[in-house]
PDB file of N, CA and C in Angstrom:
ATOM      1  N   UNK A   1       3.495  14.910 -11.286  1.00  0.00           N
ATOM      2  CA  UNK A   1       4.601  15.155 -10.801  1.00  0.00           C
ATOM      3  C   UNK A   1       5.291  14.713 -11.675  1.00  0.00           C
ATOM      4  N   UNK A   2       6.632  15.545 -11.611  1.00  0.00           N
ATOM      5  CA  UNK A   2       7.798  15.342 -12.762  1.00  0.00           C
ATOM      6  C   UNK A   2       8.491  14.248 -12.251  1.00  0.00           C
ATOM      7  N   UNK A   3       8.906  13.131 -13.310  1.00  0.00           N
ATOM      8  CA  UNK A   3       9.414  12.081 -12.915  1.00  0.00           C
ATOM      9  C   UNK A   3      11.026  11.997 -13.019  1.00  0.00           C
ATOM     10  N   UNK A   4      11.455  13.367 -13.242  1.00  0.00           N
ATOM     11  CA  UNK A   4      13.138  13.209 -13.514  1.00  0.00           C
ATOM     12  C   UNK A   4      13.801  13.307 -14.587  1.00  0.00           C
ATOM     13  N   UNK A   5      12.939  12.254 -15.255  1.00  0.00           N
ATOM     14  CA  UNK A   5      13.474  12.004 -16.841  1.00  0.00           C
ATOM     15  C   UNK A   5      12.681  12.876 -18.052  1.00  0.00           C
ATOM     16  N   UNK A   6      12.291  13.969 -17.712  1.00  0.00           N
ATOM     17  CA  UNK A   6      10.998  14.371 -18.895  1.00  0.00           C
ATOM     18  C   UNK A   6      10.193  13.518 -19.013  1.00  0.00           C
ATOM     19  N   UNK A   7       9.437  13.099 -17.889  1.00  0.00           N
ATOM     20  CA  UNK A   7       8.521  12.320 -18.014  1.00  0.00           C
ATOM     21  C   UNK A   7       7.467  12.888 -16.746  1.00  0.00           C
ATOM     22  N   UNK A   8       6.139  12.843 -16.859  1.00  0.00           N
ATOM     23  CA  UNK A   8       5.121  13.285 -15.909  1.00  0.00           C
ATOM     24  C   UNK A   8       4.758  12.048 -15.097  1.00  0.00           C
ATOM     25  N   UNK A   9       4.300  11.718 -13.901  1.00  0.00           N
ATOM     26  CA  UNK A   9       3.850  10.721 -13.486  1.00  0.00           C
ATOM     27  C   UNK A   9       2.740  11.209 -12.532  1.00  0.00           C
ATOM     28  N   UNK A  10       1.456  10.307 -12.900  1.00  0.00           N
ATOM     29  CA  UNK A  10       0.233  10.948 -11.657  1.00  0.00           C
ATOM     30  C   UNK A  10       0.076  10.442 -10.884  1.00  0.00           C
ATOM     31  N   UNK A  11       0.053  10.783  -9.686  1.00  0.00           N
ATOM     32  CA  UNK A  11      -0.341  10.577  -8.337  1.00  0.00           C
ATOM     33  C   UNK A  11      -1.470  10.656  -7.681  1.00  0.00           C
ATOM     34  N   UNK A  12      -2.000  10.070  -6.705  1.00  0.00           N
ATOM     35  CA  UNK A  12      -2.925  10.512  -6.347  1.00  0.00           C
ATOM     36  C   UNK A  12      -2.752  11.510  -5.132  1.00  0.00           C
ATOM     37  N   UNK A  13      -3.805  12.417  -4.555  1.00  0.00           N
ATOM     38  CA  UNK A  13      -3.718  13.412  -3.700  1.00  0.00           C
ATOM     39  C   UNK A  13      -3.861  12.804  -2.552  1.00  0.00           C
ATOM     40  N   UNK A  14      -3.193  13.221  -1.405  1.00  0.00           N
ATOM     41  CA  UNK A  14      -3.425  13.010  -0.048  1.00  0.00           C
ATOM     42  C   UNK A  14      -4.594  12.724   0.513  1.00  0.00           C
ATOM     43  N   UNK A  15      -5.187  11.550   1.098  1.00  0.00           N
ATOM     44  CA  UNK A  15      -6.634  11.544   1.124  1.00  0.00           C
ATOM     45  C   UNK A  15      -7.293  12.509   2.000  1.00  0.00           C
ATOM     46  N   UNK A  16      -6.681  13.164   3.008  1.00  0.00           N
ATOM     47  CA  UNK A  16      -7.085  14.105   3.723  1.00  0.00           C
ATOM     48  C   UNK A  16      -6.820  15.598   3.725  1.00  0.00           C
ATOM     49  N   UNK A  17      -7.561  16.491   4.155  1.00  0.00           N
ATOM     50  CA  UNK A  17      -7.235  17.606   4.237  1.00  0.00           C
ATOM     51  C   UNK A  17      -7.352  18.453   5.536  1.00  0.00           C
ATOM     52  N   UNK A  18      -6.394  19.115   6.138  1.00  0.00           N
ATOM     53  CA  UNK A  18      -6.574  19.636   7.343  1.00  0.00           C
ATOM     54  C   UNK A  18      -6.381  21.168   6.981  1.00  0.00           C
ATOM     55  N   UNK A  19      -7.489  22.165   7.563  1.00  0.00           N
ATOM     56  CA  UNK A  19      -7.281  23.363   7.247  1.00  0.00           C
ATOM     57  C   UNK A  19      -6.060  24.094   7.698  1.00  0.00           C
ATOM     58  N   UNK A  20      -5.459  23.610   8.367  1.00  0.00           N
ATOM     59  CA  UNK A  20      -4.293  24.609   9.067  1.00  0.00           C
ATOM     60  C   UNK A  20      -2.992  24.149   8.551  1.00  0.00           C
ATOM     61  N   UNK A  21      -3.114  23.101   7.327  1.00  0.00           N
ATOM     62  CA  UNK A  21      -1.862  22.737   6.821  1.00  0.00           C
ATOM     63  C   UNK A  21      -1.683  22.794   5.580  1.00  0.00           C
ATOM     64  N   UNK A  22      -0.685  23.539   4.729  1.00  0.00           N
ATOM     65  CA  UNK A  22      -0.599  23.533   3.697  1.00  0.00           C
ATOM     66  C   UNK A  22       0.464  22.134   2.817  1.00  0.00           C
ATOM     67  N   UNK A  23      -0.111  21.754   2.151  1.00  0.00           N
ATOM     68  CA  UNK A  23       0.772  20.945   1.580  1.00  0.00           C
ATOM     69  C   UNK A  23       0.988  21.104   0.032  1.00  0.00           C
ATOM     70  N   UNK A  24       2.092  20.746  -0.514  1.00  0.00           N
ATOM     71  CA  UNK A  24       2.499  20.765  -1.894  1.00  0.00           C
ATOM     72  C   UNK A  24       3.678  19.674  -1.830  1.00  0.00           C
ATOM     73  N   UNK A  25       3.527  19.128  -3.512  1.00  0.00           N
ATOM     74  CA  UNK A  25       4.278  17.823  -3.798  1.00  0.00           C
ATOM     75  C   UNK A  25       5.980  18.518  -3.884  1.00  0.00           C
ATOM     76  N   UNK A  26       6.952  18.064  -3.127  1.00  0.00           N
ATOM     77  CA  UNK A  26       8.263  18.251  -3.199  1.00  0.00           C
ATOM     78  C   UNK A  26       9.263  17.205  -3.941  1.00  0.00           C
ATOM     79  N   UNK A  27      10.060  17.581  -4.934  1.00  0.00           N
ATOM     80  CA  UNK A  27      10.684  16.822  -5.641  1.00  0.00           C
ATOM     81  C   UNK A  27      10.160  15.844  -6.527  1.00  0.00           C
ATOM     82  N   UNK A  28      11.140  15.213  -7.276  1.00  0.00           N
ATOM     83  CA  UNK A  28      10.310  14.198  -7.830  1.00  0.00           C
ATOM     84  C   UNK A  28      10.014  13.067  -7.530  1.00  0.00           C
ATOM     85  N   UNK A  29       9.147  12.262  -8.487  1.00  0.00           N
ATOM     86  CA  UNK A  29       9.000  10.885  -8.055  1.00  0.00           C
ATOM     87  C   UNK A  29      10.119   9.841  -8.166  1.00  0.00           C
ATOM     88  N   UNK A  30      10.324   8.718  -6.980  1.00  0.00           N
ATOM     89  CA  UNK A  30      11.639   7.852  -7.189  1.00  0.00           C
ATOM     90  C   UNK A  30      11.366   7.368  -8.555  1.00  0.00           C
ATOM     91  N   UNK A  31      12.719   7.139  -9.253  1.00  0.00           N
ATOM     92  CA  UNK A  31      12.616   5.937 -10.429  1.00  0.00           C
ATOM     93  C   UNK A  31      12.521   4.618  -9.742  1.00  0.00           C
ATOM     94  N   UNK A  32      12.105   3.730 -10.869  1.00  0.00           N
ATOM     95  CA  UNK A  32      11.935   2.290 -10.407  1.00  0.00           C
ATOM     96  C   UNK A  32      13.431   1.635 -10.000  1.00  0.00           C
ATOM     97  N   UNK A  33      13.142   1.298  -8.781  1.00  0.00           N
ATOM     98  CA  UNK A  33      14.483   0.637  -8.210  1.00  0.00           C
ATOM     99  C   UNK A  33      15.449   1.697  -7.545  1.00  0.00           C
ATOM    100  N   UNK A  34      15.209   2.881  -7.538  1.00  0.00           N
ATOM    101  CA  UNK A  34      15.876   4.049  -6.650  1.00  0.00           C
ATOM    102  C   UNK A  34      16.385   3.427  -5.378  1.00  0.00           C
ATOM    103  N   UNK A  35      15.378   3.028  -4.563  1.00  0.00           N
ATOM    104  CA  UNK A  35      15.724   2.610  -3.209  1.00  0.00           C
ATOM    105  C   UNK A  35      15.628   1.204  -2.905  1.00  0.00           C
ATOM    106  N   UNK A  36      15.574   0.462  -3.804  1.00  0.00           N
ATOM    107  CA  UNK A  36      15.982  -0.886  -3.815  1.00  0.00           C
ATOM    108  C   UNK A  36      16.857  -1.665  -2.751  1.00  0.00           C
ATOM    109  N   UNK A  37      17.981  -0.815  -2.920  1.00  0.00           N
ATOM    110  CA  UNK A  37      19.176  -1.288  -1.858  1.00  0.00           C
ATOM    111  C   UNK A  37      18.831  -0.839  -0.513  1.00  0.00           C
ATOM    112  N   UNK A  38      18.457   0.517  -0.448  1.00  0.00           N
ATOM    113  CA  UNK A  38      18.023   0.520   0.999  1.00  0.00           C
ATOM    114  C   UNK A  38      17.156  -0.052   1.724  1.00  0.00           C
ATOM    115  N   UNK A  39      16.276  -0.389   0.881  1.00  0.00           N
ATOM    116  CA  UNK A  39      15.027  -1.253   1.375  1.00  0.00           C
ATOM    117  C   UNK A  39      15.585  -2.722   2.194  1.00  0.00           C
ATOM    118  N   UNK A  40      16.382  -3.275   0.992  1.00  0.00           N
ATOM    119  CA  UNK A  40      17.027  -4.742   1.368  1.00  0.00           C
ATOM    120  C   UNK A  40      17.871  -4.550   2.633  1.00  0.00           C
ATOM    121  N   UNK A  41      18.438  -3.542   2.683  1.00  0.00           N
ATOM    122  CA  UNK A  41      19.517  -3.422   3.667  1.00  0.00           C
ATOM    123  C   UNK A  41      18.456  -3.128   5.114  1.00  0.00           C
ATOM    124  N   UNK A  42      17.540  -2.426   4.964  1.00  0.00           N
ATOM    125  CA  UNK A  42      16.819  -2.064   6.136  1.00  0.00           C
ATOM    126  C   UNK A  42      16.015  -3.270   6.613  1.00  0.00           C
ATOM    127  N   UNK A  43      16.025  -4.169   5.531  1.00  0.00           N
ATOM    128  CA  UNK A  43      14.965  -5.500   6.017  1.00  0.00           C
ATOM    129  C   UNK A  43      16.031  -6.498   6.998  1.00  0.00           C
ATOM    130  N   UNK A  44      17.352  -6.341   6.537  1.00  0.00           N
ATOM    131  CA  UNK A  44      18.391  -7.041   7.309  1.00  0.00           C
ATOM    132  C   UNK A  44      19.275  -7.894   6.325  1.00  0.00           C
ATOM    133  N   UNK A  45      19.218  -7.629   5.134  1.00  0.00           N
ATOM    134  CA  UNK A  45      20.141  -8.556   4.223  1.00  0.00           C
ATOM    135  C   UNK A  45      21.336  -7.780   4.172  1.00  0.00           C
ATOM    136  N   UNK A  46      22.326  -8.888   3.991  1.00  0.00           N
ATOM    137  CA  UNK A  46      23.541  -8.430   3.946  1.00  0.00           C
ATOM    138  C   UNK A  46      24.167  -8.130   2.618  1.00  0.00           C
ATOM    139  N   UNK A  47      25.294  -7.661   2.133  1.00  0.00           N
ATOM    140  CA  UNK A  47      25.701  -7.637   1.016  1.00  0.00           C
ATOM    141  C   UNK A  47      25.768  -8.966   0.128  1.00  0.00           C
ATOM    142  N   UNK A  48      26.361 -10.036   0.693  1.00  0.00           N
ATOM    143  CA  UNK A  48      26.132 -10.902  -0.384  1.00  0.00           C
ATOM    144  C   UNK A  48      24.540 -11.481  -0.541  1.00  0.00           C
ATOM    145  N   UNK A  49      23.736 -11.569   0.270  1.00  0.00           N
ATOM    146  CA  UNK A  49      22.469 -11.575  -0.086  1.00  0.00           C
ATOM    147  C   UNK A  49      21.792 -10.826  -1.149  1.00  0.00           C
ATOM    148  N   UNK A  50      22.307  -9.244  -1.012  1.00  0.00           N
ATOM    149  CA  UNK A  50      21.587  -8.532  -2.062  1.00  0.00           C
ATOM    150  C   UNK A  50      22.356  -8.610  -3.556  1.00  0.00           C
ATOM    151  N   UNK A  51      23.666  -9.025  -3.416  1.00  0.00           N
ATOM    152  CA  UNK A  51      24.399  -8.910  -4.774  1.00  0.00           C
ATOM    153  C   UNK A  51      24.075 -10.378  -4.927  1.00  0.00           C
ATOM    154  N   UNK A  52      23.566 -11.720  -4.297  1.00  0.00           N
ATOM    155  CA  UNK A  52      22.787 -12.975  -5.017  1.00  0.00           C
ATOM    156  C   UNK A  52      21.565 -12.699  -5.668  1.00  0.00           C
ATOM    157  N   UNK A  53      20.718 -12.004  -4.792  1.00  0.00           N
ATOM    158  CA  UNK A  53      19.296 -11.485  -5.491  1.00  0.00           C
ATOM    159  C   UNK A  53      19.592 -10.694  -6.548  1.00  0.00           C
ATOM    160  N   UNK A  54      20.225  -9.708  -7.021  1.00  0.00           N
ATOM    161  CA  UNK A  54      20.331  -8.978  -7.886  1.00  0.00           C
ATOM    162  C   UNK A  54      21.059  -9.425  -8.842  1.00  0.00           C
ATOM    163  N   UNK A  55      21.912 -10.948  -8.799  1.00  0.00           N
ATOM    164  CA  UNK A  55      22.456 -11.411  -9.660  1.00  0.00           C
ATOM    165  C   UNK A  55      21.520 -12.508 -10.456  1.00  0.00           C
ATOM    166  N   UNK A  56      20.521 -12.945  -9.469  1.00  0.00           N
ATOM    167  CA  UNK A  56      19.349 -13.709 -10.249  1.00  0.00           C
ATOM    168  C   UNK A  56      18.114 -13.251 -10.454  1.00  0.00           C
ATOM    169  N   UNK A  57      18.378 -11.750 -10.421  1.00  0.00           N
ATOM    170  CA  UNK A  57      16.672 -11.343 -10.984  1.00  0.00           C
ATOM    171  C   UNK A  57      15.934 -11.269  -9.929  1.00  0.00           C
ATOM    172  N   UNK A  58      16.231 -11.598  -8.469  1.00  0.00           N
ATOM    173  CA  UNK A  58      15.352 -11.416  -7.516  1.00  0.00           C
ATOM    174  C   UNK A  58      14.874  -9.962  -7.090  1.00  0.00           C
ATOM    175  N   UNK A  59      16.191  -9.062  -7.363  1.00  0.00           N
ATOM    176  CA  UNK A  59      16.222  -7.379  -7.289  1.00  0.00           C
ATOM    177  C   UNK A  59      16.507  -7.116  -8.391  1.00  0.00           C
ATOM    178  N   UNK A  60      16.171  -6.200  -8.477  1.00  0.00           N
ATOM    179  CA  UNK A  60      16.220  -4.707  -9.343  1.00  0.00           C
ATOM    180  C   UNK A  60      16.825  -3.320  -8.910  1.00  0.00           C
ATOM    181  N   UNK A  61      17.875  -3.009  -9.121  1.00  0.00           N
ATOM    182  CA  UNK A  61      18.236  -1.525  -8.619  1.00  0.00           C
ATOM    183  C   UNK A  61      18.889  -0.703  -9.767  1.00  0.00           C
ATOM    184  N   UNK A  62      18.501   0.851  -9.521  1.00  0.00           N
ATOM    185  CA  UNK A  62      19.221   1.694 -10.404  1.00  0.00           C
ATOM    186  C   UNK A  62      20.606   1.760 -10.329  1.00  0.00           C
ATOM    187  N   UNK A  63      21.121   1.415  -9.186  1.00  0.00           N
ATOM    188  CA  UNK A  63      22.670   1.501  -8.970  1.00  0.00           C
ATOM    189  C   UNK A  63      23.015   0.424  -8.506  1.00  0.00           C
ATOM    190  N   UNK A  64      22.961  -0.951  -8.944  1.00  0.00           N
ATOM    191  CA  UNK A  64      23.412  -2.106  -8.257  1.00  0.00           C
ATOM    192  C   UNK A  64      24.881  -2.265  -7.865  1.00  0.00           C
ATOM    193  N   UNK A  65      25.884  -1.246  -8.640  1.00  0.00           N
ATOM    194  CA  UNK A  65      27.085  -1.317  -8.027  1.00  0.00           C
ATOM    195  C   UNK A  65      27.352  -0.852  -6.831  1.00  0.00           C
ATOM    196  N   UNK A  66      26.073  -0.204  -5.991  1.00  0.00           N
ATOM    197  CA  UNK A  66      26.597  -0.089  -4.702  1.00  0.00           C
ATOM    198  C   UNK A  66      25.969  -1.282  -3.688  1.00  0.00           C
ATOM    199  N   UNK A  67      25.810  -2.009  -4.234  1.00  0.00           N
ATOM    200  CA  UNK A  67      25.039  -3.204  -2.989  1.00  0.00           C
ATOM    201  C   UNK A  67      26.331  -3.723  -2.050  1.00  0.00           C
ATOM    202  N   UNK A  68      27.599  -3.926  -2.416  1.00  0.00           N
ATOM    203  CA  UNK A  68      28.628  -4.421  -1.659  1.00  0.00           C
ATOM    204  C   UNK A  68      28.758  -3.351  -0.426  1.00  0.00           C
ATOM    205  N   UNK A  69      28.310  -2.000  -0.652  1.00  0.00           N
ATOM    206  CA  UNK A  69      28.860  -1.041   0.398  1.00  0.00           C
ATOM    207  C   UNK A  69      28.127  -1.334   1.784  1.00  0.00           C
TER     208      UNK A  69
END
């Protein structure tokens, strides 16, 4: 799978096969920390909590500047 930064990442195939379903990999693999803020927000953390975790190393995000949004 293309990683989006000139690297390739190996991933496992979907463990089941369905005769009527054609599957293919779409898009690049996410980068490390790409969805950290979305997941933290979905878990119920507010911007202050997320920023505190980013500041003390409890979270790492590829774009931490948007944590307060």
